[in-house]
Each structure stands twice: as C-alpha cells, then as structure tokens.
Short mmCIF file of C-alpha atoms and ligand atoms in Angstrom, two decimals:
data_model
loop_
_atom_site.label_atom_id
_atom_site.label_comp_id
_atom_site.label_asym_id
_atom_site.label_seq_id
_atom_site.Cartn_x
_atom_site.Cartn_y
_atom_site.Cartn_z
CA UNK I 1 -23.48 -11.43 -23.68
CA UNK I 2 -19.65 -12.23 -23.60
CA UNK I 3 -17.46 -9.94 -21.60
CA UNK I 4 -13.96 -9.26 -22.81
CA UNK I 5 -11.34 -11.81 -22.52
CA UNK I 6 -9.37 -9.07 -20.47
CA UNK I 7 -11.70 -8.67 -18.02
CA UNK I 8 -12.09 -12.68 -17.38
CA UNK I 9 -8.31 -12.72 -16.87
CA UNK I 10 -8.52 -10.87 -13.65
CA UNK I 11 -10.54 -11.98 -10.43
CA UNK I 12 -12.09 -10.78 -7.09
CA UNK I 13 -9.65 -11.12 -4.48
CA UNK I 14 -10.68 -13.22 -1.31
CA UNK I 15 -10.10 -9.78 0.51
CA UNK I 16 -13.77 -9.46 -0.76
CA UNK I 17 -15.07 -12.91 0.33
CA UNK I 18 -14.05 -12.33 3.92
CA UNK I 19 -14.99 -8.64 3.73
CA UNK I 20 -18.49 -9.69 2.35
CA UNK I 21 -19.04 -12.12 5.07
CA UNK I 22 -18.17 -9.95 7.88
CA UNK I 23 -20.56 -7.37 6.72
CA UNK I 24 -23.21 -9.66 6.65
CA UNK I 25 -22.71 -10.77 10.00
CA UNK I 26 -22.61 -6.98 11.30
CA UNK I 27 -25.96 -6.42 9.32
CA UNK I 28 -27.31 -9.38 11.37
CA UNK I 29 -26.30 -7.73 14.88
CA UNK I 30 -23.06 -9.69 15.38
CA UNK I 31 -20.19 -7.56 16.95
CA UNK I 32 -17.56 -8.20 14.68
CA UNK I 33 -14.16 -6.37 15.04
CA UNK I 34 -12.77 -5.36 11.40
CA UNK I 35 -9.09 -5.70 11.24
CA UNK I 36 -9.11 -5.97 7.67
CA UNK I 37 -9.34 -2.09 7.19
CA UNK I 38 -6.94 -0.26 4.90
CA UNK I 39 -7.28 3.26 5.79
CA UNK I 40 -6.63 5.48 9.18
CA UNK I 41 -9.36 5.59 11.44
CA UNK I 42 -8.83 9.17 12.50
CA UNK I 43 -10.72 12.17 10.74
CA UNK I 44 -9.10 14.56 7.87
CA UNK I 45 -7.45 17.45 9.73
CA UNK I 46 -10.07 20.45 10.37
CA UNK I 47 -7.08 22.63 8.16
CA UNK I 48 -8.00 20.58 5.19
CA UNK I 49 -11.90 20.19 5.46
CA UNK I 50 -11.42 24.05 5.80
CA UNK I 51 -9.52 24.52 2.63
CA UNK I 52 -11.85 22.39 0.94
CA UNK I 53 -14.84 24.24 2.30
CA UNK I 54 -13.08 27.45 1.11
CA UNK I 55 -12.48 26.26 -2.75
CA UNK I 56 -16.48 25.48 -3.06
CA UNK I 57 -17.15 28.97 -1.55
CA UNK I 58 -14.95 30.58 -3.93
CA UNK I 59 -16.01 28.55 -6.92
CA UNK I 60 -12.81 26.46 -7.55
CA UNK I 61 -15.54 23.88 -8.76
CA UNK I 62 -14.51 23.38 -12.78
CA UNK I 63 -12.24 21.24 -14.80
CA UNK I 64 -8.64 22.00 -13.74
CA UNK I 65 -5.51 21.24 -15.91
CA UNK I 66 -5.55 17.52 -16.81
CA UNK I 67 -2.45 17.37 -14.67
CA UNK I 68 -3.58 18.83 -11.65
CA UNK I 69 -3.53 22.47 -10.34
CA UNK I 70 -0.33 24.34 -10.93
CA UNK I 71 -0.56 25.18 -7.23
CA UNK I 72 -1.07 21.69 -6.01
CA UNK I 73 1.86 20.34 -8.32
CA UNK I 74 4.15 23.16 -6.99
CA UNK I 75 3.28 21.89 -3.34
CA UNK I 76 3.96 18.15 -4.21
CA UNK I 77 7.29 19.83 -5.95
CA UNK I 78 8.22 21.51 -3.00
CA UNK I 79 7.38 18.36 -0.70
CA UNK I 80 9.78 16.24 -2.78
CA UNK I 81 12.32 18.66 -2.19
CA UNK I 82 11.90 19.26 1.50
CA UNK I 83 11.35 15.58 2.34
CA UNK I 84 13.34 13.60 -0.29
CA UNK I 85 15.90 15.72 -1.60
CA UNK I 86 14.26 15.58 -5.16
CA UNK I 87 13.92 18.20 -7.65
CA UNK I 88 11.16 17.75 -9.97
CA UNK I 89 9.62 20.52 -12.47
CA UNK I 90 6.01 20.60 -12.39
CA UNK I 91 5.97 19.15 -15.99
CA UNK I 92 7.21 16.06 -14.39
CA UNK I 93 4.53 15.65 -11.62
CA UNK I 94 0.84 14.49 -12.51
CA UNK I 95 -2.22 14.26 -10.13
CA UNK I 96 -4.52 11.39 -10.35
CA UNK I 97 -8.05 10.29 -8.35
CA UNK I 98 -5.69 8.34 -5.81
CA UNK I 99 -2.31 6.46 -6.05
CA UNK I 100 -4.28 3.69 -7.16
CA UNK I 101 -4.90 5.34 -10.54
CA UNK I 102 -1.37 6.90 -10.38
CA UNK I 103 -0.17 3.03 -10.65
CA UNK I 104 -2.53 2.18 -12.75
CA UNK I 105 -1.82 4.74 -15.28
CA UNK I 106 1.79 4.32 -14.44
CA UNK I 107 1.63 0.68 -15.32
CA UNK I 108 -0.19 1.14 -18.89
CA UNK I 109 2.41 3.85 -19.82
CA UNK I 110 5.62 1.51 -19.03
CA UNK I 111 3.70 -2.10 -19.78
CA UNK I 112 2.71 -3.98 -22.88
CA UNK I 113 2.25 -6.92 -24.75
CA UNK I 114 4.29 -10.00 -22.58
CA UNK I 115 6.48 -7.16 -20.91
CA UNK I 116 7.80 -8.49 -17.60
CA UNK I 117 7.17 -6.92 -14.47
CA UNK I 118 8.74 -7.73 -11.41
CA UNK I 119 6.94 -7.83 -8.12
CA UNK I 120 8.14 -8.95 -4.81
CA UNK I 121 5.49 -10.96 -2.82
CA UNK I 122 3.68 -10.36 -0.60
CA UNK I 123 2.37 -7.72 -2.85
CA UNK I 124 -0.27 -5.30 -2.70
CA UNK I 125 -3.37 -7.04 -4.54
CA UNK I 126 -3.79 -4.80 -7.49
CA UNK I 127 -0.18 -4.71 -8.71
CA UNK I 128 -0.46 -8.32 -10.50
CA UNK I 129 -4.14 -7.48 -11.83
CA UNK I 130 -2.99 -3.84 -13.14
CA UNK I 131 -0.02 -5.61 -15.08
CA UNK I 132 -2.70 -8.35 -16.53
CA UNK I 133 -4.91 -5.53 -17.56
CA UNK I 134 -1.85 -4.02 -19.53
CA UNK I 135 -1.35 -7.29 -21.30
CA UNK I 136 2.05 -7.56 -19.39
CA UNK I 137 3.58 -10.80 -17.17
CA UNK I 138 4.08 -10.45 -13.57
CA UNK I 139 7.17 -12.11 -12.30
CA UNK I 140 6.42 -12.91 -8.51
CA UNK I 141 9.63 -12.84 -6.36
CA UNK I 142 8.36 -14.53 -3.24
CA UNK I 143 10.21 -13.25 0.15
CA UNK I 144 10.90 -14.43 3.39
CA UNK I 145 9.61 -13.34 6.83
CA UNK I 146 13.14 -13.98 8.57
CA UNK I 147 14.60 -11.41 5.90
CA UNK I 148 11.73 -9.03 6.80
CA UNK I 149 9.61 -9.52 3.75
CA UNK I 150 12.47 -7.82 1.72
CA UNK I 151 13.83 -8.97 -1.53
CA UNK I 152 17.34 -10.07 -1.78
CA UNK I 153 19.58 -8.52 -4.50
CA UNK I 154 20.51 -11.73 -5.84
CA UNK I 155 17.07 -12.83 -6.37
CA UNK I 156 16.26 -9.60 -8.15
CA UNK I 157 19.19 -10.12 -10.44
CA UNK I 158 17.96 -13.68 -11.61
CA UNK I 159 14.71 -12.57 -12.19
CA UNK I 160 16.00 -9.63 -14.81
CA UNK I 161 15.13 -10.50 -18.45
CA UNK I 162 15.41 -8.97 -21.68
CA UNK I 163 11.70 -8.54 -21.14
CA UNK I 164 11.82 -6.72 -18.03
CA UNK I 165 10.00 -3.59 -18.24
CA UNK I 166 9.74 -2.57 -14.51
CA UNK I 167 10.22 -3.50 -10.74
CA UNK I 168 7.01 -2.53 -8.43
CA UNK I 169 8.52 -1.60 -5.15
CA UNK I 170 5.94 -1.11 -2.23
CA UNK I 171 7.73 1.03 0.29
CA UNK I 172 6.96 0.88 3.34
CA UNK I 173 4.70 -2.39 2.40
CA UNK I 174 1.31 -3.11 2.26
CA UNK I 175 0.77 -5.84 3.30
CA UNK I 176 3.68 -6.59 5.71
CA UNK I 177 4.55 -2.90 6.95
CA UNK I 178 8.17 -3.90 6.24
CA UNK I 179 10.41 -1.00 4.76
CA UNK I 180 13.86 -0.81 3.35
CA UNK I 181 16.79 1.07 4.86
CA UNK I 182 18.96 3.08 2.63
CA UNK I 183 21.50 0.31 2.16
CA UNK I 184 19.13 -2.20 1.28
CA UNK I 185 18.16 0.01 -1.18
CA UNK I 186 21.28 0.90 -2.41
CA UNK I 187 21.91 -3.00 -2.72
CA UNK I 188 18.97 -2.94 -5.16
CA UNK I 189 19.86 -0.08 -7.07
CA UNK I 190 23.59 -2.02 -7.54
CA UNK I 191 21.66 -5.05 -9.25
CA UNK I 192 19.82 -2.65 -11.73
CA UNK I 193 22.47 -0.05 -12.45
CA UNK I 194 22.76 0.20 -16.37
CA UNK I 195 19.91 -2.39 -17.21
CA UNK I 196 17.03 -1.05 -19.19
CA UNK I 197 13.89 -1.02 -16.97
CA UNK I 198 11.77 1.54 -14.72
CA UNK I 199 11.09 1.15 -11.06
CA UNK I 200 7.37 1.91 -9.90
CA UNK I 201 8.21 2.93 -6.24
CA UNK I 202 4.70 3.18 -4.48
CA UNK I 203 5.51 5.40 -1.39
CA UNK I 204 2.04 6.06 -0.02
CA UNK I 205 3.18 4.78 3.50
CA UNK I 206 6.36 7.20 3.59
CA UNK I 207 5.13 8.88 6.53
CA UNK I 208 3.78 6.33 8.82
CA UNK I 209 7.25 4.90 9.94
CA UNK I 210 8.03 4.15 13.48
CA UNK I 211 11.02 3.98 15.84
CA UNK I 212 13.03 6.96 14.27
CA UNK I 213 13.19 5.02 10.89
CA UNK I 214 14.60 6.76 8.34
CA UNK I 215 12.35 6.84 5.04
CA UNK I 216 14.71 7.09 1.77
CA UNK I 217 12.96 7.56 -1.82
CA UNK I 218 14.33 5.16 -4.22
CA UNK I 219 14.48 8.24 -6.56
CA UNK I 220 17.00 10.05 -4.53
CA UNK I 221 19.46 7.15 -4.42
CA UNK I 222 21.43 8.61 -7.55
CA UNK I 223 20.64 10.41 -11.07
CA UNK I 224 20.70 7.12 -12.69
CA UNK I 225 17.99 6.01 -10.35
CA UNK I 226 16.03 9.29 -10.57
CA UNK I 227 15.96 9.14 -14.49
CA UNK I 228 14.65 5.29 -13.81
CA UNK I 229 12.30 5.71 -11.20
CA UNK I 230 8.53 6.54 -11.04
CA UNK I 231 7.57 8.10 -7.75
CA UNK I 232 4.11 7.29 -6.76
CA UNK I 233 2.74 8.95 -3.41
CA UNK I 234 -0.47 10.51 -2.46
CA UNK I 235 -2.26 11.89 0.89
CA UNK I 236 -4.77 9.23 1.58
CA UNK I 237 -2.89 7.46 4.45
CA UNK I 238 -0.65 10.16 5.75
CA UNK I 239 -3.36 12.64 5.99
CA UNK I 240 -6.41 10.15 6.88
CA UNK I 241 -7.72 11.35 3.15
CA UNK I 242 -8.69 8.10 1.59
CA UNK I 243 -12.12 9.35 0.64
CA UNK I 244 -10.87 12.49 -1.18
CA UNK I 245 -9.00 10.49 -3.92
CA UNK I 246 -5.67 12.18 -4.70
CA UNK I 247 -2.71 10.54 -5.41
CA UNK I 248 0.12 11.74 -7.41
CA UNK I 249 3.10 10.63 -9.75
CA UNK I 250 6.67 12.03 -10.32
CA UNK I 251 8.97 10.86 -12.73
CA UNK I 252 10.70 11.17 -16.27
CA UNK I 253 8.85 13.76 -18.37
CA UNK I 254 8.17 11.20 -21.07
CA UNK I 255 6.41 8.98 -18.58
CA UNK I 256 4.39 11.80 -17.01
CA UNK I 257 3.54 12.90 -20.72
CA UNK I 258 2.35 9.27 -21.51
CA UNK I 259 0.26 9.23 -18.26
CA UNK I 260 -1.28 12.59 -19.21
CA UNK I 261 -2.55 11.02 -22.36
CA UNK I 262 -4.10 7.74 -20.55
CA UNK I 263 -5.61 10.18 -18.09
CA UNK I 264 -6.78 12.86 -20.66
CA UNK I 265 -9.08 10.02 -21.94
CA UNK I 266 -10.34 8.29 -18.86
CA UNK I 267 -11.00 10.35 -15.92
CA UNK I 268 -9.50 13.82 -16.57
CA UNK I 269 -8.38 15.76 -13.63
CA UNK I 270 -8.88 14.83 -9.98
CA UNK I 271 -11.42 16.82 -8.08
CA UNK I 272 -10.74 20.55 -8.08
CA UNK I 273 -12.02 20.69 -4.39
CA UNK I 274 -9.96 17.74 -3.47
CA UNK I 275 -6.83 19.30 -5.09
CA UNK I 276 -7.40 22.52 -2.92
CA UNK I 277 -7.65 20.23 0.26
CA UNK I 278 -4.47 18.26 -0.88
CA UNK I 279 -2.40 21.88 -0.95
CA UNK I 280 -3.46 22.43 2.41
CA UNK I 281 -2.50 18.95 3.59
CA UNK I 282 1.11 19.12 2.20
CA UNK I 283 1.97 22.75 3.06
CA UNK I 284 -0.17 23.28 6.02
CA UNK I 285 0.61 22.47 9.63
CA UNK I 286 1.76 18.94 10.00
CA UNK I 287 1.03 18.48 13.64
CA UNK I 288 -2.13 16.10 13.11
CA UNK I 289 -0.20 13.85 11.11
CA UNK I 290 2.56 13.42 13.71
CA UNK I 291 -0.31 12.74 16.31
CA UNK I 292 -1.56 9.94 14.05
CA UNK I 293 2.01 8.68 13.42
CA UNK I 294 2.49 8.36 17.29
CA UNK I 295 -1.05 6.66 17.94
CA UNK I 296 -0.22 4.11 15.25
CA UNK I 297 3.18 3.28 16.65
CA UNK I 298 1.57 2.98 20.16
CA UNK I 299 -0.88 0.56 18.51
CA UNK I 300 1.82 -1.35 16.40
CA UNK I 301 3.99 -1.91 19.72
CA UNK I 302 1.05 -3.35 21.96
CA UNK I 303 -0.45 -5.70 18.88
CA UNK I 304 3.01 -6.80 18.23
CA UNK I 305 3.89 -7.93 21.62
CA UNK I 306 0.41 -9.59 22.30
CA UNK I 307 0.75 -11.56 18.79
CA UNK I 308 4.30 -12.84 19.46
CA UNK I 309 2.97 -13.93 23.00
CA UNK I 310 0.60 -16.45 21.11
CA UNK I 311 1.96 -19.77 21.09
CA UNK I 312 2.33 -20.78 17.13
CA UNK I 313 2.41 -17.37 15.86
CA UNK I 314 5.39 -15.90 14.49
CA UNK I 315 5.49 -12.00 13.41
CA UNK I 316 8.20 -9.61 11.85
CA UNK I 317 8.16 -6.07 13.58
CA UNK I 318 7.43 -3.75 10.84
CA UNK I 319 9.07 -0.61 10.38
CA UNK I 320 5.89 1.17 8.98
CA UNK I 321 2.43 1.35 7.46
CA UNK I 322 -0.48 0.18 9.89
CA UNK I 323 -0.39 -3.48 9.39
CA UNK I 324 0.88 -6.67 11.16
CA UNK I 325 1.70 -9.65 9.03
CA UNK I 326 1.76 -12.56 11.26
CA UNK I 327 2.91 -16.26 10.23
CA UNK I 328 0.09 -18.66 11.11
CA UNK I 329 1.09 -21.74 9.50
CA UNK I 330 1.39 -23.73 12.59
CA UNK I 331 -2.61 -23.91 12.93
CA UNK I 332 -2.97 -25.57 9.24
CA UNK I 333 -4.06 -29.20 9.68
CA UNK I 334 -6.13 -28.18 12.69
CA UNK I 335 -9.97 -29.00 12.96
CA UNK I 336 -12.93 -28.01 14.77
CA UNK I 337 -16.28 -29.78 14.37
CA UNK I 338 -17.45 -28.00 11.23
CA UNK I 339 -14.15 -26.90 9.57
CA UNK I 340 -10.73 -28.18 8.83
CA UNK I 341 -8.20 -25.29 8.58
CA UNK I 342 -5.93 -25.78 5.59
CA UNK I 343 -4.79 -22.33 4.53
CA UNK I 344 -4.42 -18.56 5.48
CA UNK I 345 -8.30 -18.24 4.07
CA UNK I 346 -9.64 -20.91 6.24
CA UNK I 347 -7.94 -19.39 9.38
CA UNK I 348 -9.42 -16.18 8.47
CA UNK I 349 -13.04 -17.76 8.04
CA UNK I 350 -12.57 -19.49 11.41
CA UNK I 351 -11.40 -16.26 13.05
CA UNK I 352 -14.48 -14.57 11.78
CA UNK I 353 -17.08 -17.14 13.01
CA UNK I 354 -15.10 -18.06 16.15
CA UNK I 355 -13.74 -14.84 17.07
CA UNK I 356 -15.52 -12.46 15.54
CA UNK I 357 -12.57 -10.57 14.18
CA UNK I 358 -12.06 -9.81 10.41
CA UNK I 359 -8.74 -10.21 8.92
CA UNK I 360 -7.12 -10.92 5.62
CA UNK I 361 -5.69 -14.23 4.18
CA UNK I 362 -2.24 -13.75 3.28
CA UNK I 363 -2.90 -15.56 0.06
CA UNK I 364 -4.55 -12.57 -1.23
CA UNK I 365 -1.49 -10.88 -1.08
CA UNK I 366 0.43 -14.12 -2.86
CA UNK I 367 1.68 -15.22 0.53
CA UNK I 368 0.22 -18.55 1.69
CA UNK I 369 0.94 -19.00 5.78
CA UNK I 370 0.08 -15.34 7.07
CA UNK I 371 -2.54 -13.33 7.90
CA UNK I 372 -2.88 -9.20 7.50
CA UNK I 373 -4.07 -7.44 10.74
CA UNK I 374 -4.65 -3.70 10.35
CA UNK I 375 -4.17 -1.36 13.65
CA UNK I 376 -6.10 1.52 12.00
CA UNK I 377 -8.68 0.76 14.76
CA UNK I 378 -8.90 1.94 18.09
CA UNK I 379 -7.15 0.89 21.03
CA UNK I 380 -10.15 -0.79 22.61
CA UNK I 381 -11.11 -2.58 19.35
CA UNK I 382 -7.35 -3.75 19.33
CA UNK I 383 -7.42 -5.02 22.87
CA UNK I 384 -10.93 -6.63 22.48
CA UNK I 385 -9.85 -8.43 19.19
CA UNK I 386 -6.68 -9.85 20.61
CA UNK I 387 -8.53 -11.60 23.48
CA UNK I 388 -11.01 -12.95 21.17
CA UNK I 389 -8.21 -14.24 18.67
CA UNK I 390 -6.23 -15.90 21.73
CA UNK I 391 -9.39 -17.75 22.75
CA UNK I 392 -10.24 -19.14 19.29
CA UNK I 393 -6.46 -19.84 18.66
CA UNK I 394 -6.05 -21.60 21.94
CA UNK I 395 -9.21 -23.84 20.90
CA UNK I 396 -7.44 -25.09 17.96
CA UNK I 397 -4.36 -25.76 19.87
C1 PLP A 401 0.13 0.00 -1.07
C2 PLP A 401 -0.50 0.59 -1.53
N1 PLP A 401 -0.89 1.78 -2.87
C3 PLP A 401 -1.63 2.30 -3.13
C4 PLP A 401 -3.03 2.55 -2.57
C5 PLP A 401 -3.83 3.24 -3.13
O1 PLP A 401 -4.07 4.50 -2.67
P1 PLP A 401 -5.15 5.70 -2.78
O2 PLP A 401 -6.48 5.49 -1.97
O3 PLP A 401 -4.50 6.73 -2.76
O4 PLP A 401 -5.69 5.34 -4.18
C6 PLP A 401 -3.19 1.48 -1.54
C7 PLP A 401 -4.30 1.43 -0.62
O5 PLP A 401 -4.69 0.71 -0.21
C8 PLP A 401 -2.02 1.04 -1.07
O6 PLP A 401 -2.24 0.06 0.34
#
C-alpha cells in the first residue's frame, strides 16, 4: 500500500527520538529528569475545573456552534479588548481544538500552491510542516543569539517576494523564550506596510513574561496591521490547560470564515465542556495565573544563572515562555569512549545517557548549536538536573 506524497513530505521530528529514548529509560527504572516538557507542571486552577464539572452536570454536553459558543467568543472578545486593546466582533473569532489546530487552520486558509511563508528560526517545530501540508513553501530566516533570536527588519525585507503569503511570528517564542518589544514590532510593521500578505501571530505564551516586560499584540500596532494579522492564542499554557484543547483565532472576517469552513469539515467544534472551562479561565479570578508566572520567573532566573556559569555555554536571557535555549556548539567535536559529539542531537543523547537529563536538540527547531531546556518542572528537579548537566559537561571538557 502506498501512502500519499503529501504525508511522505513531512517528517517525525528528532524531538520524538530523544523523548522516546527517555521514556524507554524511565520504563527501565532509570531516574531521568525531563527538561523536554512543553506544558506547565502545575494543575489546572480549581475554579476552571469546577466550571467544567458544572457544565457536565448541566448537560452542556452536545455539539456547539462550529466556531465555538457565543459565551466563549464573547469572553475572548473581552480578553482581547482588556488585555490587548483590540476590538473584535464574535464573527471575527473562532475557537479550535488547541492553538495547534488554530494555526493549522489559519495556514490552510491562507496558503496553497507554492505560496511562500516566512518563518524566523528557531521556529516552533510544527510551522514548516503545516506549510508543507498546505502545499506552500517555507522561507526560513535564521536569527542570531546576539540579537535575542529576533528577526531583523532588513533581513525580513529581503525575504519578501510577490509569492509571500504570510509571516509566522511566534511571540514570545518557543523554543527561545525571546519576545519582541513594541519598538521591535513597529520596525517589522514598517517593513511590511503596504505589502500584500498576512501575519500569523502566535501569542500562546503572552501571559508568561518576566521582569515587567510589556507584551504587545502585533494586531494592536495599527489599523492596517489589524486588518492583516491573524491572532492565535489559547488557554493551554497560561492556565495550565494543555489537555483541555482550547485555542482561538481572531482576525479579518474572511479569514475566520475560511477557518470555519475547514473546521466544519474536519473536527467541528472544540469540546463543549472545555469551552465552558475556558470561559471561567478567561473571565474568572486570575490569581493562580499570576502565582504560576512568578514561579516560572523564579525558575528561569535560577536556571539562567546556573547555565551561564558553566564554561562553554552561552545563553540569552529570555523575556518569556518557559524555556532556555543555550548555545552548546563549543562541545562539538568532543568525544567520549563511545560517542563523538558532532551536533545538538549528539549532545542531547550524551546528556540523556550520561546525565540522565532529557533536553531537545536545537536542530529540531531549525537552529543547530543549541539545546532547549524547559523549566516547567519542579525547582527540585531543576536543581538536580543542573548538577548532573554540569558534571557531564565537565567530563567532556
Ligand atoms: C508556540 C506554540 N504554539 C502553539 C502551541 C499549541 O498549543 P495547544 O496546546 O493549545 O495546541 C504550542 C504548544 O506547544 C506552542 O509552543
């Protein structure tokens, strides 16, 4: 049996290979500390769980509107107004099964047939694969650690062609945690003013920013940018709700109508119960979110200080998300008895076998020479992981 050419064109990322090996070792009874995680370790807030239980007991258990309940879309519109100063009607908002589906649908609404999509690297692993599935072409723009992994306006300008259909901006970024200031976003907006393509702005880590960093939604920069921006956000990361699968998109009505069509022929509405929970997350008390944010900030500060004290490691101090993305290329070409380290995948495997710590190679995110460490795990785990990483790297040096 032959599977489709389209599926053959996309790959399983090397993220999976490290994770699979880590799982295997854990199953064998080895104490592996997992710093590859992409979700908060804290539980979903109790008020959110209670809202879901209420929804079940009140039989809110049927299909909802394809675009999501009116109540949830009103809560999202209020959030976008209060937090980002953006006015969207509920016809300009659609709820999907996680922000991943929101992005998938947005890419498929905008991109087809060799359309070009500009993606700054390091990028979230799924963007280029989604573009490939939509028959588009990814134009990858490498960024530098010394620039905070932010795309330079002149670099962006050079990448724009008549075939450009979209720019995907991940702000704050997975995997680097770096986030754009208002000034930096304005410089990007200046370059793309008057051009004919969309900005898909993935703002899923919006609430997880540190040191009084002020998050700005790309759509709020000007009327023109609002007309051309598709805002993607959700409750997964901010409210520790990854399993509930609620993401949303706000944007020009014709884009939302397109997404509505795709969703109506694939998954239909997101879970009715999760939608009721998401209403509570967005409009209910926000204290647990702030507690979680502060805890992440504490862990980021600790992990960052420890990492930069290790000889051979460089690290950008990120503004947001829950990842650090240290440069580790100085360990390339070092050897152990059994392994020669040539790239970030080799170093990740070395750390897994030698330190029993799971990390993700930068190559998975289109950035060789780095690894991604998540601090969405307990301080105790982080402290032990750092000790183990230091010991393992000293052996290499
Ligand atoms: C940058 C980015 N966008 C989107 C998502 C998907 O979020 P969700 O779990 O809501 O589908 C993730 C999850 O890892 C992410 O890191």
